[in-house]
Short mmCIF file of C-alpha atoms in Angstrom, two decimals:
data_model
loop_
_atom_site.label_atom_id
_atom_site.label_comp_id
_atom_site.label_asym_id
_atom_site.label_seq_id
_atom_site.Cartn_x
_atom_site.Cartn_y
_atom_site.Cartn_z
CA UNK A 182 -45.99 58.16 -3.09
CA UNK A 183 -48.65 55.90 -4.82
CA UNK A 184 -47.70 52.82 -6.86
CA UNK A 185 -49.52 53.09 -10.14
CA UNK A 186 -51.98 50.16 -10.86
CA UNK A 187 -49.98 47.13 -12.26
CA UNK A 188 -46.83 48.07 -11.01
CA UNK A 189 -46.57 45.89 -8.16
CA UNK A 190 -47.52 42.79 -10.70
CA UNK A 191 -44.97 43.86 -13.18
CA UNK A 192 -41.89 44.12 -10.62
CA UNK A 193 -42.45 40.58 -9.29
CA UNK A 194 -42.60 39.30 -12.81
CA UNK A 195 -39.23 41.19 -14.27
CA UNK A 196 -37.76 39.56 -10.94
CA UNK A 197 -38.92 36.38 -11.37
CA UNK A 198 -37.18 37.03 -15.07
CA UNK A 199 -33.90 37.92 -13.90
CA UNK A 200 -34.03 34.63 -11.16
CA UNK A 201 -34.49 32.67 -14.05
CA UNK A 202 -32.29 34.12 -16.04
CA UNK A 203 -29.57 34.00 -13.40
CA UNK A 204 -27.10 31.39 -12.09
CA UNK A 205 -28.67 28.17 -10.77
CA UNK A 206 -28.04 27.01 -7.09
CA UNK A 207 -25.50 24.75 -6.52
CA UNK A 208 -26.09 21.15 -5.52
CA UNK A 209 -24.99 19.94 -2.62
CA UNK A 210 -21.97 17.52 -2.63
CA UNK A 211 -20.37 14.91 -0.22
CA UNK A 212 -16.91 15.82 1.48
CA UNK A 213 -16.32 12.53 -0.86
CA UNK A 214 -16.90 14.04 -3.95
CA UNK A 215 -15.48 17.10 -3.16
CA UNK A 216 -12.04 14.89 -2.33
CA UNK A 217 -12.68 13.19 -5.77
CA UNK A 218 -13.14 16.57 -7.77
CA UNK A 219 -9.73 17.81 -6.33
CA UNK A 220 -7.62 14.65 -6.86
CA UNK A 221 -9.03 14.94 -10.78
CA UNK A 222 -7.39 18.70 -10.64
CA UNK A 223 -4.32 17.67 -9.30
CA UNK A 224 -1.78 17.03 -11.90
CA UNK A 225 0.55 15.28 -10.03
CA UNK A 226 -1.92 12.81 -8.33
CA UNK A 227 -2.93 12.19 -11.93
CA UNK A 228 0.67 11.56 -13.06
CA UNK A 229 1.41 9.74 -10.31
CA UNK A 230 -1.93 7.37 -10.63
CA UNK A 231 -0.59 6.69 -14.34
CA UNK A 232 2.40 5.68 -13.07
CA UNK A 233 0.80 3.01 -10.72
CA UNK A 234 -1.32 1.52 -12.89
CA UNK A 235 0.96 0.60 -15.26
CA UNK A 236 3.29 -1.16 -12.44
CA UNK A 237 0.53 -2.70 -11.39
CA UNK A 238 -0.82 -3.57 -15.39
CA UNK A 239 2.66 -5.01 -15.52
CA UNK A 240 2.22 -7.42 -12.11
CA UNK A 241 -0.53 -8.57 -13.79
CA UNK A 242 0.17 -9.48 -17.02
CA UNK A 243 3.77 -10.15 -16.27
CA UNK A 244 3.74 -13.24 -17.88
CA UNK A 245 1.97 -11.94 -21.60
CA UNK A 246 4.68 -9.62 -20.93
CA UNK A 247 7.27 -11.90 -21.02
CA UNK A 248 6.24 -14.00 -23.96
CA UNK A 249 6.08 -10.87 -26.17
CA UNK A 250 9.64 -9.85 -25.77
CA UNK A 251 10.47 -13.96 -26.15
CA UNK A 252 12.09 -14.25 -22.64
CA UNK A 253 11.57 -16.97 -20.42
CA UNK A 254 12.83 -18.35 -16.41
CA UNK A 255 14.64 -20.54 -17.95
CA UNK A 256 18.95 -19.54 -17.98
CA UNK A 257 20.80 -19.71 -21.14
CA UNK A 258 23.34 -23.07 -21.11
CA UNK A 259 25.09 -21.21 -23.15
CA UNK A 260 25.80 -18.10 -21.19
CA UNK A 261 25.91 -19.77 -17.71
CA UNK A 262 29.74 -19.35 -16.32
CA UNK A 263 30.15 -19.73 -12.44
CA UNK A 264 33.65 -18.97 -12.83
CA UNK A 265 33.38 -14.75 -13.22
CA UNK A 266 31.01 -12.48 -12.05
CA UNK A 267 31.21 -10.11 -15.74
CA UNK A 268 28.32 -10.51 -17.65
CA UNK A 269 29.11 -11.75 -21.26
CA UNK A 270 27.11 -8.69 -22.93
CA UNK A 271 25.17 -5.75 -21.53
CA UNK A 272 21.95 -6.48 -24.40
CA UNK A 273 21.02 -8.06 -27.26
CA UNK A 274 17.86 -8.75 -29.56
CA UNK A 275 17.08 -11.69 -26.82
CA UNK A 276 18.21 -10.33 -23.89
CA UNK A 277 16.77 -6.61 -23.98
CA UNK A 278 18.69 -5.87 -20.32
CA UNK A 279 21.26 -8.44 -20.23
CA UNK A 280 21.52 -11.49 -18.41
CA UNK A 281 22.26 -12.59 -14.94
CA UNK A 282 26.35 -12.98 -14.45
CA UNK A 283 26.91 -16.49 -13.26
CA UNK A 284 23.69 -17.63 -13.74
CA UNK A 285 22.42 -16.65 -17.21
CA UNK A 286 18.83 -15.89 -16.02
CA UNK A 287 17.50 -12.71 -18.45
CA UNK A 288 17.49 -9.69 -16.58
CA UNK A 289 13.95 -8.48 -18.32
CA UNK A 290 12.16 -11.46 -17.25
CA UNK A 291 13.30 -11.23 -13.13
CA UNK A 292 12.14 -7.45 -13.48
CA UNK A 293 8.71 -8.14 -14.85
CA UNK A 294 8.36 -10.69 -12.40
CA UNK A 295 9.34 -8.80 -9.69
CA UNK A 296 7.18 -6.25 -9.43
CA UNK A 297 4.47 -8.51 -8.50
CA UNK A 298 5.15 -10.33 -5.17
CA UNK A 299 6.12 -6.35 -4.07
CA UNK A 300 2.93 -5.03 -5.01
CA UNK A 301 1.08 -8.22 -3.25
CA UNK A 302 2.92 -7.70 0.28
CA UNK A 303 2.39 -4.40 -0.02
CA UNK A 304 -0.97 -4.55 -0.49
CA UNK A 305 -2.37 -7.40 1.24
CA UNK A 306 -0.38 -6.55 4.04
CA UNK A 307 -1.44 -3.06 4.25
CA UNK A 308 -4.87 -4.44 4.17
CA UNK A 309 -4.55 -6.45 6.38
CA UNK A 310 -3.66 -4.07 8.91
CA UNK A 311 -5.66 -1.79 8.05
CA UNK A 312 -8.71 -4.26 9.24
CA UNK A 313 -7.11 -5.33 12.48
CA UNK A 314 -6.18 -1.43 13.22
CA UNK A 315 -9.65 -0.36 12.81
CA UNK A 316 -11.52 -2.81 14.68
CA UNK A 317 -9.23 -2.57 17.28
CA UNK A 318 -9.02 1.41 17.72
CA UNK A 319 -12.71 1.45 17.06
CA UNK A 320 -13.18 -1.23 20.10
CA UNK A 321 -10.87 0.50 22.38
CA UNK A 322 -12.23 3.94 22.00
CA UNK A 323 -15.97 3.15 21.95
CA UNK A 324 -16.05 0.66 24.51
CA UNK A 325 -13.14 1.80 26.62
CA UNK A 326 -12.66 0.55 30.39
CA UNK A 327 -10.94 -2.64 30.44
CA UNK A 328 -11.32 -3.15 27.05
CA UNK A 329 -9.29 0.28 26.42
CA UNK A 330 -6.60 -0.79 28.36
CA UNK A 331 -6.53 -3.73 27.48
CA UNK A 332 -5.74 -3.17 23.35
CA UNK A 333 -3.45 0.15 24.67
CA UNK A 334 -1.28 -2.71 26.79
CA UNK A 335 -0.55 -4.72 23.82
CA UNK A 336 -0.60 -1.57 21.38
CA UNK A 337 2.33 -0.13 23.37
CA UNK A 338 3.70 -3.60 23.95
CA UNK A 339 4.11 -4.16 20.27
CA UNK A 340 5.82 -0.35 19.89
CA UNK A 341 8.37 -1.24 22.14
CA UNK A 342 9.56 -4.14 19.84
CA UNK A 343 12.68 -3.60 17.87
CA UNK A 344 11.70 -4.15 14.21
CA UNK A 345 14.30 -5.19 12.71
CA UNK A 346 15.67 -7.44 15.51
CA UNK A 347 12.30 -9.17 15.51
CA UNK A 348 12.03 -9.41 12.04
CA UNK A 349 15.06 -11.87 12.01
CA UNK A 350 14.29 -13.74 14.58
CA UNK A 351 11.01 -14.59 13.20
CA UNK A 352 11.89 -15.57 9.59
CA UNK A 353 14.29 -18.09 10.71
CA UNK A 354 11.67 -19.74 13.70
CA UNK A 355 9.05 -19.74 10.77
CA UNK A 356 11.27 -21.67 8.64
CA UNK A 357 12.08 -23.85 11.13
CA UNK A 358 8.63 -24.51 12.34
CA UNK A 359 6.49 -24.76 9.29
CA UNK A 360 9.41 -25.52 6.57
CA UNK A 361 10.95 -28.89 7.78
CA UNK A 362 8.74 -31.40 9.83
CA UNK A 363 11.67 -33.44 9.86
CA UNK A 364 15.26 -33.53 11.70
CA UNK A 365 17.11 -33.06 7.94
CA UNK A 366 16.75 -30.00 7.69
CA UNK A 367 15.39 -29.93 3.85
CA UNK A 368 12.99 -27.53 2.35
CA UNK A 369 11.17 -27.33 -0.69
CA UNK A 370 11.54 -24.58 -2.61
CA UNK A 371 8.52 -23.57 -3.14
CA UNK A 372 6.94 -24.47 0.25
CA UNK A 373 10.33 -21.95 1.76
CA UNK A 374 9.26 -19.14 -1.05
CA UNK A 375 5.96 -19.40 0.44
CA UNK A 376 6.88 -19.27 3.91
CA UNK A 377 9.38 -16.75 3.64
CA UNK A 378 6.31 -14.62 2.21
CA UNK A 379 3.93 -15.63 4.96
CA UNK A 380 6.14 -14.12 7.17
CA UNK A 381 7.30 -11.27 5.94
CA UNK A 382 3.35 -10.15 5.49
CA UNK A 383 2.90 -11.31 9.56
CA UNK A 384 5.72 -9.19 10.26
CA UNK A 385 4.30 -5.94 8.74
CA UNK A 386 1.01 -6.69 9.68
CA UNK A 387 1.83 -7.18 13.60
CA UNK A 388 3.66 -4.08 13.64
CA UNK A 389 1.85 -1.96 11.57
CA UNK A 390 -1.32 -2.32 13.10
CA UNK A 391 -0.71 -0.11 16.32
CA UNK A 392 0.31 2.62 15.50
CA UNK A 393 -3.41 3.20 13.29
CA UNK A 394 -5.34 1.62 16.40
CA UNK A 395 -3.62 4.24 17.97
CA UNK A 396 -4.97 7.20 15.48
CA UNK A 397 -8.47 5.69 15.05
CA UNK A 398 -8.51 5.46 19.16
CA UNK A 399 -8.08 8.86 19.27
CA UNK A 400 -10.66 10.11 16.69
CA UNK A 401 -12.89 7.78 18.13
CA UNK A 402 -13.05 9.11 21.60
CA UNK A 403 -13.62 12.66 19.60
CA UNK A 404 -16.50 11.44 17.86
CA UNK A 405 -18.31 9.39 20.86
CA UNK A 406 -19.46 12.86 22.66
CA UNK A 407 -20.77 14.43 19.41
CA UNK A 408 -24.39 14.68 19.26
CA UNK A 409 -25.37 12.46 16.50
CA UNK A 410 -23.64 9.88 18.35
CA UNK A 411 -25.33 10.66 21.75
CA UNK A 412 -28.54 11.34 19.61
CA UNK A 413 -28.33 7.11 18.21
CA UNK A 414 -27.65 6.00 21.52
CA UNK A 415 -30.50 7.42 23.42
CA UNK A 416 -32.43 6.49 20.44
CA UNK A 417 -31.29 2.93 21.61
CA UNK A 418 -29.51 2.03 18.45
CA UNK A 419 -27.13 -0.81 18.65
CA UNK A 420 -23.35 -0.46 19.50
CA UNK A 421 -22.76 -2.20 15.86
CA UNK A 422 -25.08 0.47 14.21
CA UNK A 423 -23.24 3.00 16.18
CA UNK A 424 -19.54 2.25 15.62
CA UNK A 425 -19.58 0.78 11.51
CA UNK A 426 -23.03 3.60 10.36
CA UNK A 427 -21.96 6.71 12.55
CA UNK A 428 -18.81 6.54 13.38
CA UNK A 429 -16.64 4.74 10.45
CA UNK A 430 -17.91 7.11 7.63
CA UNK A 431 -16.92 9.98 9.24
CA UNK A 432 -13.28 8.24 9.35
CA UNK A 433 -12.90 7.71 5.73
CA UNK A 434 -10.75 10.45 5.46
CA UNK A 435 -8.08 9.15 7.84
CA UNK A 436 -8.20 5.83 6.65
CA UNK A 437 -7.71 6.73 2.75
CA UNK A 438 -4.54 8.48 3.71
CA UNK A 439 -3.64 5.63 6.15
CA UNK A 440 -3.83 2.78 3.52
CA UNK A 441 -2.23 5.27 0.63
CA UNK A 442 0.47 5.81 3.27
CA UNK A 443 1.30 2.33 4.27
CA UNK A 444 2.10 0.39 0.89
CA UNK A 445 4.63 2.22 -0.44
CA UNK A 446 6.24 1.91 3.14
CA UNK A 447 5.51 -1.67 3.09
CA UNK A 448 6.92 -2.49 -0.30
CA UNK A 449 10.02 -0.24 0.81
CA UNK A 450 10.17 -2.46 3.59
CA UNK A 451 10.02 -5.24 1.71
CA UNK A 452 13.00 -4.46 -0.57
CA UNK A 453 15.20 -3.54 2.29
CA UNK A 454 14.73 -6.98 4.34
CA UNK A 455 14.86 -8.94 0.94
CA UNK A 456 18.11 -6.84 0.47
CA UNK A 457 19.22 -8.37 3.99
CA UNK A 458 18.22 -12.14 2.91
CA UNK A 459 15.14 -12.18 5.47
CA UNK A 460 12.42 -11.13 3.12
CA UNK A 461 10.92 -12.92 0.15
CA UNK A 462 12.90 -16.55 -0.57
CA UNK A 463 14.09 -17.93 -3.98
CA UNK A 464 12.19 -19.25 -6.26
CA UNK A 465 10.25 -15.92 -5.69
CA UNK A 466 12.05 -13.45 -7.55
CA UNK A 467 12.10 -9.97 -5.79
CA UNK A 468 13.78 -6.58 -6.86
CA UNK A 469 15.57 -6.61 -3.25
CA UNK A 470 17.07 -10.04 -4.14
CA UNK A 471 18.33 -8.77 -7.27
CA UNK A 472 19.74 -5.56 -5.26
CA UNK A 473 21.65 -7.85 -3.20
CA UNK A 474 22.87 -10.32 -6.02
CA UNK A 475 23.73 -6.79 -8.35
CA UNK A 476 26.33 -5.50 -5.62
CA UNK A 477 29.49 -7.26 -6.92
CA UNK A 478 28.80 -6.62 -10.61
CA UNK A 479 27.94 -2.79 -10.32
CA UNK A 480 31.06 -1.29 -11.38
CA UNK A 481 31.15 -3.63 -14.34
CA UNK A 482 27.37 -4.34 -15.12
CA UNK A 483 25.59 -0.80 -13.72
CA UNK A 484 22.05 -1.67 -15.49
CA UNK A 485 22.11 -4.89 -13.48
CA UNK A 486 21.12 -2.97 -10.36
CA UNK A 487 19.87 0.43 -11.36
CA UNK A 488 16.79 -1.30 -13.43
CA UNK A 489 14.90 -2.40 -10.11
CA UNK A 490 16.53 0.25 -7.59
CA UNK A 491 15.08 2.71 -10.11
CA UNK A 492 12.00 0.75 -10.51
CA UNK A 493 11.33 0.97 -6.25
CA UNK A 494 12.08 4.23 -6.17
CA UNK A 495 9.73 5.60 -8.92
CA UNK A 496 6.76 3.16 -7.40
CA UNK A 497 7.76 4.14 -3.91
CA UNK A 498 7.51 7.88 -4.97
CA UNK A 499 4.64 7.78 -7.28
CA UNK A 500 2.78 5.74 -4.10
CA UNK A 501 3.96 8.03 -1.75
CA UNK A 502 2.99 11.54 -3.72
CA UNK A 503 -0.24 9.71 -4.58
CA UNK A 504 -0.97 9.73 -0.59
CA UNK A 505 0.09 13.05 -0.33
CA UNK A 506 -2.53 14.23 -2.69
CA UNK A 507 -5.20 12.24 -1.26
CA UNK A 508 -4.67 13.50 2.16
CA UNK A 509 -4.80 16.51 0.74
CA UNK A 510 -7.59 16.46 -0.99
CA UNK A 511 -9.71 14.50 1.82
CA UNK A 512 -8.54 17.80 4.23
CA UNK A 513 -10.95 20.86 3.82
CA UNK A 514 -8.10 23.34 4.98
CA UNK A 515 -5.88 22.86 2.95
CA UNK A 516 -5.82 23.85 -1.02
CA UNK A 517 -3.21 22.72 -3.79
#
């Protein structure tokens, strides 16, 4: 069968039509963006990220905060009676949540205030360890021989540790130490508030760390026989080129979910050994301080301790869900 003259010209110009006229490729995108266009779909992520921000709008403006409802550190003469622990009202146009029993501190103001010192061990803490577990698991499982067991000797050193036993041993040593140079015994204030932070960020930090050297150790080893990693090292690339250009971007994933992970266990943390007395130190006003102060007026003054238990609980969970949805969305098998 012959093709009439023309034919052949008109077919390859209707089908250059229709490719025209049809969808256009799609562009290539990053296992990044991909993670990024999934988180935006997720409503709870979204809710949750709402939620953070304004916790975290609220550390930092805590003290514009503050002078907008016209509440201050300073306790009420007035209200201050040492001899009961009922409060003398539950809220008024100055107090929005009450005052302190006892004490007459406002209730608003040590709220406000304490969201920030959770949200900085938390963070900087989580940081922190996120830098030491890195180098270290990247160090043990690209290098390996003595190096490798090395790290692993003091990684499962460190696990063997009781937490919580260490954790008040350490305070009190600290505070001894660094808090009075002197045999009396007397420490400022502010220099224990700042020790008492110190260490409750070292105490996180050295026990947090091995457990992700552990997990980067692991994916590391993974990744050192792949080819693109054998293909830089015959190329004769340096082991610093190797380990923070090839290897580290391909454990972003891992470490996102890591750091989202490890604050809102931190600041959980926090709360509970502030609960116990061993955490953050007066003057630094924590929720877990107020916890622990809010026991013996909780049948009589509820709001006293449900405004910061529910205030840990909804950051912890918001943080928490947050991770969730990022390790979810930085995992290509699974689909919310």
């Amino acid at each position: 069968m012959s093709i009439p003259p023309g034919a052949e010209q008109t077919a390859v110009a209707e089908g250059e039509d229709i490719a025209l006229e049809g969808p256009a490729p799609r562009e290539g995108k990053s296992p990044t963006q991909i993670a990024l266009e999934r988180l935006r779909k997720d409503k709870i992520a979204i809710v949750c990220l709402v939620v953070i921000t304004l916790f975290v709008l609220m550390a930092i403006f805590q003290t514009q905060i503050t002078n907008i409802v016209g509440v201050n550190a300073q306790p009420d003469p007035l209200l201050i009676d040492p001899t009961t622990t009922l409060p003398p009202f539950t809220s008024n146009s100055d107090h929005p949540l009450g005052v302190e029993p006892q004490t007459g501190r406002d209730l608003f103001y040590m709220w406000v205030h304490g969201a920030r010192p959770s949200l900085l061990v938390g963070i900087f803490a989580a940081t922190m360890t996120l830098i030491i577990g890195i180098t270290m698991g990247l160090l043990a499982g690209f290098l390996g021989g003595w190096v490798d067991r090395v790290i692993s000797w003091w990684v499962d050193f460190l696990l063997s540790l009781p937490f919580l036993i260490m954790a008040f041993a350490i305070v009190p040593i600290a505070m001894a130490r660094f808090g009075s140079p002197d045999a009396s015994g007397f420490i400022e204030d502010d220099k224990r508030a700042l020790i008492g932070m110190a260490s409750l960020i070292s105490i996180l930090v050295i026990f947090g760390w091995p457990s992700l050297c552990r997990l980067i150790r692991g994916e590391v080893l993974s990744l050192r026989e792949r080819e693109f990693v054998q293909a830089s090292r015959a190329l004769g690339a340096p082991s610093r080129r190797v380990l923070f250009k090839e290897m580290l971007p391909n454990l972003l994933g891992p470490i996102i979910v890591n750091y989202t992970v490890m604050i809102p266990a931190f600041i959980s943390i926090e709360a509970g050994l502030s609960f116990l007395g061993i955490g953050l130190q007066p003057p630094t006003i924590s929720w877990g301080q107020t916890i622990a102060s809010a026991q013996s007026s909780f049948e009589t003054y509820p709001i006293y301790m449900w405004v910061p238990t529910i205030s840990i609980a909804l950051l912890v969970l918001a943080l928490s869900l947050f991770g969730d949805a990022v390790s979810d969305a930085f995992n290509p098998q699974t689909r919310r």
